[in-house]
CSV table of C-alpha atoms and ligand atoms in Angstrom, one decimal:
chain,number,residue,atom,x,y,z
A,1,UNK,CA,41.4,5.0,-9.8
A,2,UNK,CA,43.6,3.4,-12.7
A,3,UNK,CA,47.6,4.3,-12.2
A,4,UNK,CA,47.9,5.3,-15.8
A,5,UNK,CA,51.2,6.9,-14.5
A,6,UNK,CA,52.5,4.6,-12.4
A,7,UNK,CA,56.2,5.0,-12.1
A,8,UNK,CA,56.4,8.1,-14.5
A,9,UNK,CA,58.8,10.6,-13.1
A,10,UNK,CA,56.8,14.0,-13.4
A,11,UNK,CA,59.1,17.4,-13.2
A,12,UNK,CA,56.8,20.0,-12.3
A,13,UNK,CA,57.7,23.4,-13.0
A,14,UNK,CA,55.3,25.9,-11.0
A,15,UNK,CA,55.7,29.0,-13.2
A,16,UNK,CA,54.2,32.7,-11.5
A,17,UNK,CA,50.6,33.5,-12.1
A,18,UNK,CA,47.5,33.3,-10.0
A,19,UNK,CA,46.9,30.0,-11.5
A,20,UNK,CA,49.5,27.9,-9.3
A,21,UNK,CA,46.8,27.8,-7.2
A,22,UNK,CA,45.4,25.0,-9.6
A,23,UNK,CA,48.8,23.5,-9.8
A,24,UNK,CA,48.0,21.7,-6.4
A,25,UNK,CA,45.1,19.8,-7.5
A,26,UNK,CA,47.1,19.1,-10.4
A,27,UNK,CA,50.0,17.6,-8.2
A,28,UNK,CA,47.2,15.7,-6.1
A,29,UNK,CA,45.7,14.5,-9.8
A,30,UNK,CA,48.7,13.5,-10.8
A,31,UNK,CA,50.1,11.4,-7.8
A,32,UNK,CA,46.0,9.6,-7.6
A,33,UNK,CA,47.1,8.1,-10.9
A,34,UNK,CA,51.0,6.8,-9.7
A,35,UNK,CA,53.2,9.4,-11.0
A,36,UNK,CA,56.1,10.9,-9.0
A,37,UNK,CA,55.6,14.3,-9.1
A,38,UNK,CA,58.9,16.6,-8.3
A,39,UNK,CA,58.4,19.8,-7.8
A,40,UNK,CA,60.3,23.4,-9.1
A,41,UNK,CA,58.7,26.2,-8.2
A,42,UNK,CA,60.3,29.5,-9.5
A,43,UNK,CA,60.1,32.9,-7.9
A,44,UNK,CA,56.8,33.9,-9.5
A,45,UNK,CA,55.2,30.8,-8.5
A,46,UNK,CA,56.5,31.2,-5.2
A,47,UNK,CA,54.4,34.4,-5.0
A,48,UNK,CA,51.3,32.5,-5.2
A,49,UNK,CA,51.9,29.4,-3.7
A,50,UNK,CA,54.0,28.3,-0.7
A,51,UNK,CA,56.6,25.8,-1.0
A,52,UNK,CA,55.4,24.4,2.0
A,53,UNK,CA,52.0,23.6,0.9
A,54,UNK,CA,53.3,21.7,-2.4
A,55,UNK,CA,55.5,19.8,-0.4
A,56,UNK,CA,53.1,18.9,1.3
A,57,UNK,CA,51.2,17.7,-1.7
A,58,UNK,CA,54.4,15.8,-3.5
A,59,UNK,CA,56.2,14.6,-0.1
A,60,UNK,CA,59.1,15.8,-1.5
A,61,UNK,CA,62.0,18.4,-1.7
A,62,UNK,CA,60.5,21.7,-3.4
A,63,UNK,CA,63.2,22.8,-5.5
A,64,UNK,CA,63.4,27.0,-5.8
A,65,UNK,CA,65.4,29.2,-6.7
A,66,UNK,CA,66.7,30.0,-3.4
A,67,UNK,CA,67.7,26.2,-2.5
A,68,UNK,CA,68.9,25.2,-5.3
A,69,UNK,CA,71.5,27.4,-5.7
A,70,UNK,CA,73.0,26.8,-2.0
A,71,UNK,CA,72.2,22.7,-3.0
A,72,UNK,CA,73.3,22.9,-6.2
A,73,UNK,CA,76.3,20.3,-5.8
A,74,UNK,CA,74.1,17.9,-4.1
A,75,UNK,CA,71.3,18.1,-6.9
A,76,UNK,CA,72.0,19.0,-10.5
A,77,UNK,CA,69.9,20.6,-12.6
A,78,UNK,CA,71.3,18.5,-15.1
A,79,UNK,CA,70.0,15.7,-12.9
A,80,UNK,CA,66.7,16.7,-12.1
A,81,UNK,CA,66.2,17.3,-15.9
A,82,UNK,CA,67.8,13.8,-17.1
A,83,UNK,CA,65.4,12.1,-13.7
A,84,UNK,CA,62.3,13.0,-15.5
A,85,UNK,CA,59.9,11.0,-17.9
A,86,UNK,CA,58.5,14.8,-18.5
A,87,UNK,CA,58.9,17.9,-17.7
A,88,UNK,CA,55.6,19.7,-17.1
A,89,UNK,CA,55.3,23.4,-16.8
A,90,UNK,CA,52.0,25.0,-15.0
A,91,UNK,CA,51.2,27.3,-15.1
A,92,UNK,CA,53.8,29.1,-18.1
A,93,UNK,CA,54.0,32.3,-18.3
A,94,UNK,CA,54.5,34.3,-21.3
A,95,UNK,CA,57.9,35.1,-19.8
A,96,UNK,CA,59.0,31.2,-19.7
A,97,UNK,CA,57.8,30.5,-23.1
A,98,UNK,CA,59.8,33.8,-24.5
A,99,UNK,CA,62.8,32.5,-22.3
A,100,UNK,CA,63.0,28.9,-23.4
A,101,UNK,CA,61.7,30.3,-27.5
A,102,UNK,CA,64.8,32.1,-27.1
A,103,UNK,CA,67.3,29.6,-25.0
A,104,UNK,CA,67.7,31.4,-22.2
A,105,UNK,CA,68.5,29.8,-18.8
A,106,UNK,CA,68.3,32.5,-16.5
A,107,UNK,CA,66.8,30.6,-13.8
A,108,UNK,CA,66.7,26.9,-12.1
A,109,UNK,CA,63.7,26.0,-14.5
A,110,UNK,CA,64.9,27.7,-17.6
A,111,UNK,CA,68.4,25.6,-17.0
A,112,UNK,CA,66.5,22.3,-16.4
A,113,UNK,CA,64.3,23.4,-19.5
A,114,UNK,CA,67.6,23.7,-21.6
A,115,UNK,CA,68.7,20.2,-20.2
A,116,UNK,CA,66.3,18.3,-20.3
A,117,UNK,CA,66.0,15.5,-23.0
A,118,UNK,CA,62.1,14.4,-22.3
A,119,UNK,CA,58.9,15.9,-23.7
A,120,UNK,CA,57.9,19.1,-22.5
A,121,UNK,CA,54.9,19.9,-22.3
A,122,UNK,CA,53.3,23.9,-21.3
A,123,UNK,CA,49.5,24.8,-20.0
A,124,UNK,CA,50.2,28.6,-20.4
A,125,UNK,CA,48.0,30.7,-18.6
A,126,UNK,CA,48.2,34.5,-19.4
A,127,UNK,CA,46.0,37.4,-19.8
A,128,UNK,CA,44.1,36.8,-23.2
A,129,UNK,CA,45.9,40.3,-24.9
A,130,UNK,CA,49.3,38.5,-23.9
A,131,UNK,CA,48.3,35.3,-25.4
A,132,UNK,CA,46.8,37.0,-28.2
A,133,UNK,CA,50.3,39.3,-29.0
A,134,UNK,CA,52.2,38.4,-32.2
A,135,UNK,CA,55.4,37.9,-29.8
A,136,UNK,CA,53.7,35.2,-27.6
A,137,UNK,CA,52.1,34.0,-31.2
A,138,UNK,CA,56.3,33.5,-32.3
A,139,UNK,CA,57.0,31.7,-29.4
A,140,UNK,CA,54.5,29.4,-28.8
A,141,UNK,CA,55.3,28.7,-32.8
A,142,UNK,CA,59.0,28.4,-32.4
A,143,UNK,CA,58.3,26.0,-29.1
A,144,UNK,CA,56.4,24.1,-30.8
A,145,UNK,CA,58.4,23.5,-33.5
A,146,UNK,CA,61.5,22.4,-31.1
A,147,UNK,CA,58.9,20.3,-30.0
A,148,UNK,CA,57.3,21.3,-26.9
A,149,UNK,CA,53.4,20.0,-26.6
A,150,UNK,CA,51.2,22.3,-25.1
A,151,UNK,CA,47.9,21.8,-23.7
A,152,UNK,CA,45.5,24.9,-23.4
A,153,UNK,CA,45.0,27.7,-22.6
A,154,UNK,CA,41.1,27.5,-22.5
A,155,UNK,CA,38.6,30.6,-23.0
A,156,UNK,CA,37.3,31.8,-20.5
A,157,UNK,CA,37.2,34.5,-17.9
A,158,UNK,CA,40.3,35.7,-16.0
A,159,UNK,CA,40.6,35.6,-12.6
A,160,UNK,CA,42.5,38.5,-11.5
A,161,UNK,CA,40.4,40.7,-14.2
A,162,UNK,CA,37.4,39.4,-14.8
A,163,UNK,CA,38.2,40.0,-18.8
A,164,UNK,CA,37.6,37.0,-20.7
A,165,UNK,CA,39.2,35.2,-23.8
A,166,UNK,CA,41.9,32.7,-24.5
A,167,UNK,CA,44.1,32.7,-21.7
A,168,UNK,CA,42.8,30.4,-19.3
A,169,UNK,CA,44.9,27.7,-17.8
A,170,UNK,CA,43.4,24.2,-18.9
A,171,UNK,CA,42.0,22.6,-15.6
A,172,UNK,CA,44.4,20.0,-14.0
A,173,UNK,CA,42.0,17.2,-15.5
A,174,UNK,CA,42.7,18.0,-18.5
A,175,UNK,CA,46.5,18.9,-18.1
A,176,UNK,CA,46.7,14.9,-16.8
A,177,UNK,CA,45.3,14.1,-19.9
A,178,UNK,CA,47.5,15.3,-21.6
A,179,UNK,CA,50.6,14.3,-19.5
A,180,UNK,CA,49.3,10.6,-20.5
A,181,UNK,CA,49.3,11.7,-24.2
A,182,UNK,CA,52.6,12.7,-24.0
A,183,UNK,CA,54.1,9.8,-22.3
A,184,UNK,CA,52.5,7.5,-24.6
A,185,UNK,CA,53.8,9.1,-27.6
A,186,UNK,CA,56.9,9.4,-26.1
A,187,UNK,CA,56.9,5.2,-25.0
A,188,UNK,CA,55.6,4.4,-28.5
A,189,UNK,CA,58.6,2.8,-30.7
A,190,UNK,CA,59.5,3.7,-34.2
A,191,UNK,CA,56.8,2.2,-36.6
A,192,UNK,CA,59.9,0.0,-38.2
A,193,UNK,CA,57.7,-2.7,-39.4
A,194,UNK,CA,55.2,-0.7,-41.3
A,195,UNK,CA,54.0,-1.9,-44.4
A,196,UNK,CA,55.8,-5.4,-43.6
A,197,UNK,CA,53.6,-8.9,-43.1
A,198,UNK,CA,54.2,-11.2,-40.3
A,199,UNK,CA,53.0,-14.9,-39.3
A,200,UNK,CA,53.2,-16.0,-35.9
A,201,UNK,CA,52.3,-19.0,-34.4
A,202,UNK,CA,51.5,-19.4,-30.4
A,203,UNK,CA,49.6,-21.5,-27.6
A,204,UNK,CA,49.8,-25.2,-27.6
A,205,UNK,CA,47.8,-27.5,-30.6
A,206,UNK,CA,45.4,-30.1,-29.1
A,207,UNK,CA,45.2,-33.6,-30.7
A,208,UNK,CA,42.0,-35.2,-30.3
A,209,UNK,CA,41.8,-38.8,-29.2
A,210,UNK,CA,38.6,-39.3,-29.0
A,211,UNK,CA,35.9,-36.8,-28.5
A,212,UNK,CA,36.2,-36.1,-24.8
A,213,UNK,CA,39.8,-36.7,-24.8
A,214,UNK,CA,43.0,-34.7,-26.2
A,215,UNK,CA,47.1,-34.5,-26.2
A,216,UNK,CA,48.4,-31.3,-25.1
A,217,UNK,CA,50.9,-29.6,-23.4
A,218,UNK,CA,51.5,-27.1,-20.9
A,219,UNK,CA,52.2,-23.9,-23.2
A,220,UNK,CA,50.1,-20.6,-22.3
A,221,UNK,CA,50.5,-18.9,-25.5
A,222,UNK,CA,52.2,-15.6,-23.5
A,223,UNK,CA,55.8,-15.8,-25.5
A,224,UNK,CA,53.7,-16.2,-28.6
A,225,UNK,CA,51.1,-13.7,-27.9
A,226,UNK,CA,53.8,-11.2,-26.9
A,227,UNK,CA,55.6,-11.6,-29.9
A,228,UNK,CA,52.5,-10.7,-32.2
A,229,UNK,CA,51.9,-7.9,-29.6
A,230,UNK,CA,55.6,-6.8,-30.1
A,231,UNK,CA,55.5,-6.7,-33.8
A,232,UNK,CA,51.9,-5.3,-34.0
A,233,UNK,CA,53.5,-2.4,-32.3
A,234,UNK,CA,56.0,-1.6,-35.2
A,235,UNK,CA,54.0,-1.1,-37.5
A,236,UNK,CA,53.8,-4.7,-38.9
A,237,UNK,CA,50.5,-6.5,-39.8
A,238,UNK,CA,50.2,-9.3,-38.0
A,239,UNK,CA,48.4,-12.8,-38.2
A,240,UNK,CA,48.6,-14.8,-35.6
A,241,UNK,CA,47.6,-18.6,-35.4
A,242,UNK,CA,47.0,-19.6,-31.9
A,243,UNK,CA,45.9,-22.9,-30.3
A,244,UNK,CA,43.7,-22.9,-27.2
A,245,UNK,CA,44.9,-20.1,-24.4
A,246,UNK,CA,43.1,-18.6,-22.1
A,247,UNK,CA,44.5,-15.1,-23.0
A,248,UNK,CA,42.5,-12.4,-25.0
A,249,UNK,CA,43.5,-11.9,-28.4
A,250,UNK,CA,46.5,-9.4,-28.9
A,251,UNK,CA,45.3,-5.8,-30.1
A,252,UNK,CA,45.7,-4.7,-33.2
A,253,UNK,CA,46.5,-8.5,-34.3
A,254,UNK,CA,44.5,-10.7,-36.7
A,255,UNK,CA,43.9,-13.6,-34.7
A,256,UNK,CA,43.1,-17.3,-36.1
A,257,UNK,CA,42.0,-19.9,-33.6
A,258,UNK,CA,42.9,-23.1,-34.2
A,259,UNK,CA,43.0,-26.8,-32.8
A,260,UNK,CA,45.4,-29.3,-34.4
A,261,UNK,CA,48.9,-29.2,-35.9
A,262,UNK,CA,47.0,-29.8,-39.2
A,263,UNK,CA,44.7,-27.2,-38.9
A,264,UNK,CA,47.9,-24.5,-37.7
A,265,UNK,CA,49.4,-25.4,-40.6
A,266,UNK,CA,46.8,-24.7,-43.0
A,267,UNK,CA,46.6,-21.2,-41.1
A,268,UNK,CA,50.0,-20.2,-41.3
A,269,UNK,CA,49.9,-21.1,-45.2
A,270,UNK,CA,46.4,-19.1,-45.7
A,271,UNK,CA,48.6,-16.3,-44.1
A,272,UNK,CA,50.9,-16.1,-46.7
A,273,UNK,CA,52.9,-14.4,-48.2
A,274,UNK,CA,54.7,-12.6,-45.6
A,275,UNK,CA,58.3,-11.1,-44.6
A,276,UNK,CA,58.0,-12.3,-41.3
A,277,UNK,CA,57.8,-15.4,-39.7
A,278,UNK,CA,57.7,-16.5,-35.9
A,279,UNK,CA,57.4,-19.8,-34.6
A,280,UNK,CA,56.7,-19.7,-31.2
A,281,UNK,CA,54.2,-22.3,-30.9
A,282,UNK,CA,54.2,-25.5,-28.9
A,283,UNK,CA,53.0,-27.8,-31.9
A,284,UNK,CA,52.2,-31.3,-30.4
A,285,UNK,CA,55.0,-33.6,-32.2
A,286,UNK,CA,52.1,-36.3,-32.5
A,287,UNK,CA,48.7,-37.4,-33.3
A,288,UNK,CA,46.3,-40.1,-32.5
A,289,UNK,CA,46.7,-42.3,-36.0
A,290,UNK,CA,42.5,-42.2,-36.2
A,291,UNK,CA,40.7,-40.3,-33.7
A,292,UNK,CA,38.2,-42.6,-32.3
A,293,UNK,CA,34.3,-41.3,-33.8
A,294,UNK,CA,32.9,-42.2,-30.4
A,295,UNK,CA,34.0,-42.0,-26.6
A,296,UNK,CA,36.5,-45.0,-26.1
A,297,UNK,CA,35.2,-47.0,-23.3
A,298,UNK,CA,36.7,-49.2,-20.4
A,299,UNK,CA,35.9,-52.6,-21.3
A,300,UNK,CA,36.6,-55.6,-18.4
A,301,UNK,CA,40.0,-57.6,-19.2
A,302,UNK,CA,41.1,-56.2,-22.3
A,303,UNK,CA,43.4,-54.0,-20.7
A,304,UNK,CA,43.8,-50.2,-21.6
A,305,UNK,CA,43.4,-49.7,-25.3
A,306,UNK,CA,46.4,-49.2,-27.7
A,307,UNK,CA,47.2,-45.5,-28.3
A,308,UNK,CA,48.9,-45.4,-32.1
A,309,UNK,CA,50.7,-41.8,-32.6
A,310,UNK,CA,51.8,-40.5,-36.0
A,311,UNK,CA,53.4,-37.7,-36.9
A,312,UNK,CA,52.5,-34.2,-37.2
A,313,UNK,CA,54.0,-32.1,-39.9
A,314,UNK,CA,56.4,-29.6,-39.0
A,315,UNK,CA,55.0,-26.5,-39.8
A,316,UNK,CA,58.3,-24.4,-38.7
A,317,UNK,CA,60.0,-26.9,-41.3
A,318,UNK,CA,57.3,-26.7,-43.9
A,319,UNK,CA,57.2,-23.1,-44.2
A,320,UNK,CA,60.8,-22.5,-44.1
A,321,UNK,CA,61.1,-25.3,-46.8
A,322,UNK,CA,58.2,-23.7,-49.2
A,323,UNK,CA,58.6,-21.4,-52.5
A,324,UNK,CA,56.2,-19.1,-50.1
A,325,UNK,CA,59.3,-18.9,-47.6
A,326,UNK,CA,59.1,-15.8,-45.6
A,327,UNK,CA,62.7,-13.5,-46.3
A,328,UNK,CA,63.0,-14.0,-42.0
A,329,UNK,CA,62.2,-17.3,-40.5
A,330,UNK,CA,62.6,-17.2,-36.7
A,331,UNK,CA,61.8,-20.3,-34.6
A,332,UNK,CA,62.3,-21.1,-31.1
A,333,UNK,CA,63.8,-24.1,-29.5
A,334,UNK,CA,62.0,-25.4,-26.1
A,335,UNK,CA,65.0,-27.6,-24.0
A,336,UNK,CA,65.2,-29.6,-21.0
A,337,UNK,CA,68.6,-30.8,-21.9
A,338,UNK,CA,71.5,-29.7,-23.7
A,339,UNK,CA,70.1,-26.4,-24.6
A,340,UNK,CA,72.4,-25.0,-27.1
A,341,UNK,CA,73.4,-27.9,-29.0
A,342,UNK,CA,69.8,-29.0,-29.6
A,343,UNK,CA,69.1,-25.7,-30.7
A,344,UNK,CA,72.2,-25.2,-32.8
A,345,UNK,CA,70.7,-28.6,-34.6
A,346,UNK,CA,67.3,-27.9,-35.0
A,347,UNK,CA,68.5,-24.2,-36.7
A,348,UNK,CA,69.7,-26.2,-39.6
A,349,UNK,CA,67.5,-28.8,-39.4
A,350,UNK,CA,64.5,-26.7,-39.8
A,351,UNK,CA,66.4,-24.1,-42.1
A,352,UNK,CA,65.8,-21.4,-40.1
A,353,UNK,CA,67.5,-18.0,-39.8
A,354,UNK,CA,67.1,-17.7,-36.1
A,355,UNK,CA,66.2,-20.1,-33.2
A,356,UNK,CA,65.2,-18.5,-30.0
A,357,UNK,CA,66.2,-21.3,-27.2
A,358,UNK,CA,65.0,-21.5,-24.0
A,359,UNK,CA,65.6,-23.9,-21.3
A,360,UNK,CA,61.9,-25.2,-20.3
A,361,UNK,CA,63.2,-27.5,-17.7
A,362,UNK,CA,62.0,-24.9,-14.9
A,363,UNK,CA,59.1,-22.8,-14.6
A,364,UNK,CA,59.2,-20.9,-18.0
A,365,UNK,CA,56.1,-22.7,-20.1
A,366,UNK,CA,53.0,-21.2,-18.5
A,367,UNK,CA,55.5,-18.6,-17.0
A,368,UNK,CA,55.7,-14.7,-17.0
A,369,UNK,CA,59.6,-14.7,-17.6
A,370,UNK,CA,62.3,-15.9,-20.0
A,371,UNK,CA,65.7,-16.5,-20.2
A,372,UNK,CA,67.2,-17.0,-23.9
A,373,UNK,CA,69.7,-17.4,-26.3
A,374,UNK,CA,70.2,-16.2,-29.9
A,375,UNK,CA,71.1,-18.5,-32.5
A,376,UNK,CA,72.1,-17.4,-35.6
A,377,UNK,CA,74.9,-18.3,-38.1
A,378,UNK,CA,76.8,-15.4,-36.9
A,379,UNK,CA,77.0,-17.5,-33.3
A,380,UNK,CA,74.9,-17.4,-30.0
A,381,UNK,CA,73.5,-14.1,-27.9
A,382,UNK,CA,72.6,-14.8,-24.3
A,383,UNK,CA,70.1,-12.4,-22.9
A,384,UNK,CA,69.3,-12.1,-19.4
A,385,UNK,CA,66.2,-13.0,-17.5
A,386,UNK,CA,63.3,-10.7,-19.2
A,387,UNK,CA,59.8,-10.9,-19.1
A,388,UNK,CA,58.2,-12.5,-21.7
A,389,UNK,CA,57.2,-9.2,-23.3
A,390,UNK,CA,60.2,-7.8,-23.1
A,391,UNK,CA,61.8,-10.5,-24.7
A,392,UNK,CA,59.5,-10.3,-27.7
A,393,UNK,CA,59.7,-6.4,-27.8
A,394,UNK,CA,64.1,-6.8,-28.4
A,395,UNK,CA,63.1,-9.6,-30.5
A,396,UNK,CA,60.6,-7.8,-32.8
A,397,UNK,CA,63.2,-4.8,-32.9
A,398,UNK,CA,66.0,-7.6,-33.8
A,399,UNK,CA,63.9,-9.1,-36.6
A,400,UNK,CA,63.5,-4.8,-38.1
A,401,UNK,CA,67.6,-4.8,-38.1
A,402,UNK,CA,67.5,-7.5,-40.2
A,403,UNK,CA,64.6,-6.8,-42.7
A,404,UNK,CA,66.4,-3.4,-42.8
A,405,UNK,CA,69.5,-4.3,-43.9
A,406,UNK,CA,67.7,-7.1,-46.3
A,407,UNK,CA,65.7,-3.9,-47.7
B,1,LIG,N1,57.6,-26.6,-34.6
B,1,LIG,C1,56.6,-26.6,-35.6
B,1,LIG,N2,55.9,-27.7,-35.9
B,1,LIG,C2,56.1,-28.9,-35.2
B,1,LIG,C3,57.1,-28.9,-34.2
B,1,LIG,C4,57.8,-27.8,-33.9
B,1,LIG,O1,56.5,-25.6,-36.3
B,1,LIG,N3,55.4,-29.9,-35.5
B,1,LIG,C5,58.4,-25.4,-34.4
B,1,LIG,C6,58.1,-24.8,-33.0
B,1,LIG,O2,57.1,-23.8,-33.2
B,1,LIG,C7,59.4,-24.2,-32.7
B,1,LIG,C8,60.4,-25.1,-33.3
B,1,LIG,O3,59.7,-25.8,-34.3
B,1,LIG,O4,59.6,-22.9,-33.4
B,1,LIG,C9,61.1,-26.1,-32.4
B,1,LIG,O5,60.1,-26.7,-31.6
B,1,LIG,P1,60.5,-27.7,-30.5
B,1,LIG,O6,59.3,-28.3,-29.8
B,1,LIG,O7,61.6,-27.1,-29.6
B,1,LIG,O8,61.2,-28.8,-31.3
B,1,LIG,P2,60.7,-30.1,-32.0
B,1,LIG,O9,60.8,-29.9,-33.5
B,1,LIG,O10,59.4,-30.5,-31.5
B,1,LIG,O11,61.9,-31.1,-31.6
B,1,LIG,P3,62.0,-32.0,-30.2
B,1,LIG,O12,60.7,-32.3,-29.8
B,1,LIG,O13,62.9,-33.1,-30.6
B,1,LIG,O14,62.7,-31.1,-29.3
């Protein structure tokens, strides 16, 4: 079963009708997949469903109406409202949607309704003339609009009446699926970056000696690939120029594969123009002068064979140098030793705008977390420890601050 909710705090709001007897599958369907589910279940649920049983089901407190108001001290609706990722109500009753259309917060749910500040989203169930009635019509409008989702109701055949039409509560399959709509609208950032180009580079470059043999180094690409991730998720299109990793290639991201410095550097330029650049990668400071055509061999007495290293162009440099210079050039700064004042050198040196530094003398190349400064004319930021995608997801939302106020 994949925990599509894992972690998501899940206010369920058990409104009156004979369809709370679905809401316990739906508690059970919910939990399978990771969410916390806490439960509210008002009077007309309560007439359907025992509190016991859905505690039972969420192995926790059942908020009603009754306890609530002698624990209200202790508990809050303003708390149990401001707990949750999202407030779900099922089933809702053409009473709640009228009451919370209209503001009212004549009851635990309608107050944590009122309060709360994350998505809401309704199954109704009703019978189909309710549904159907120009009142319910203006309420289900006016919820909407205020931004409620709502999932259902379904056609179908009632179960008190036997009638059929719309009025069905969706089935608790269903009513998850939308629960992980929701919350993935709701986690989605602002599309900032839209209609903006960005360049990153990531992953280590390999530097062939000889066929069989190579210089690298002990980058994974995961800063690099986060970052294009990161900024992909903005809005921004996004070409990335990656040496070997073993990591898939970021969704939503062009992806160039490459081998050598040279070869990354003709990438990034083919890239261009664009508003953005990142340079995250590990470019290997040197080449073999001539890579040898064939496999170098041992040969008795002469001794290991002379390794002659020139220089690889500086592609951070090169770019930020270039008529086609991005309006943000962001570079990062890998340290074992004087951190800051290395990378308060290499931001002028390379003419950046902004050098990410990070100390590499630990674990952090090939690493899942980060811990890094800010460099920027304006002075130096220190951010805590983050994982690596959290660092690029502040970073890519630094980076739209400053193309905004560039705009
Ligand atoms: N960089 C680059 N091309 C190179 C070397 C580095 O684009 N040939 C970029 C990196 O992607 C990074 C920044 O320059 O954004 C700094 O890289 P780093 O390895 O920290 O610095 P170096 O320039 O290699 O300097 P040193 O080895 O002396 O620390």
């Amino acid at each position: 079963m994949d925990r599509t909710l894992h972690g998501k705090r899940v206010l369920l709001i058990i409104g009156g009708g004979i369809a709370a007897y679905k809401a316990l599958d739906l508690i059970r369907r919910l939990r399978e997949r990771g969410a916390r589910v806490t439960p509210i279940l008002t009077e007309g649920g309560a007439q359907f469903i025992t509190p016991l049983a859905v505690g039972a089901l969420t192995a926790t407190p059942v908020y009603t109406e009754l306890f609530s108001r002698e624990a209200e001290q202790d508990v809050g609706h303003i708390r149990l409202a401001r707990e949750a990722d999202l407030i779900l109500v099922a089933p809702a009753t053409a009473d709640r949607m009228a009451q919370l259309a209209g503001g009212l917060a004549g009851d635990l749910a309608g107050a944590v309704l009122l309060a709360a500040r994350a998505p809401v989203l309704m199954a109704p169930a009703m019978n189909p003339a309710m549904w159907a009635h120009p009142a319910t019509r203006r309420n289900a409008e006016r919820l909407a609009a205020d931004g409620v989702r709502f999932v259902g109701p379904e056609h179908g055949e009632m179960a008190e009446s036997g009638e059929a039409g719309q009025g069905r509560m969706s089935e608790p399959l269903a009513i998850v699926a939308a629960v992980e709509a929701a919350l993935m609208d709701a986690d989605a950032p602002l599309r900032r970056l839209e209609g903006r180009r960005a360049v990153v580079t990531s992953g280590p470059t390999v530097e062939p000696i000889d066929p069989v043999r190579y210089i690298a180094n002990r980058s994974s690409g995961r800063q690099g690939h986060a970052v294009a991730a990161a900024l992909a998720r903005l809005g921004a299109q996004v070409t990335l120029v990656t040496g070997p990793v073993a990591l898939p290639d970021p969704a939503g991201v062009t992806t160039i594969h490459v081998e050598t410095a040279c070869q990354m550097l003709a990438a990034v330029e083919a890239a261009l123009p664009a508003d953005l650049g990142v340079f995250v990668a590990a470019v290997a400071d040197w080449r073999a002068a001539a890579a040898a055509p064939g496999k170098i061999k041992k040969r008795d007495g002469e001794g290991p064979p002379p390794l002659h290293l020139v220089e690889n162009p500086d592609i951070l440099a090169t770019i930020a140098r270039s008529a086609a210079r991005p309006r943000l050039v962001i570079g990062f700064a890998a340290e074992t030793d004087a951190l800051l004042s290395n990378a308060q050198a290499k931001l002028a040196r390379k003419g950046a705008d902004m050098i990410v530094a990070n100390d590499v003398s630990g674990d952090t190349m090939g690493g899942a977390r980060n811990t890094v400064h800010i460099l920027t004319q304006a002075g130096v930021e220190d951010w805590p420890e983050l994982d690596k995608a959290e660092v690029a997801a502040r970073l890519a939302e630094r980076a739209a601050d400053i193309l905004e106020t560039e705009r």
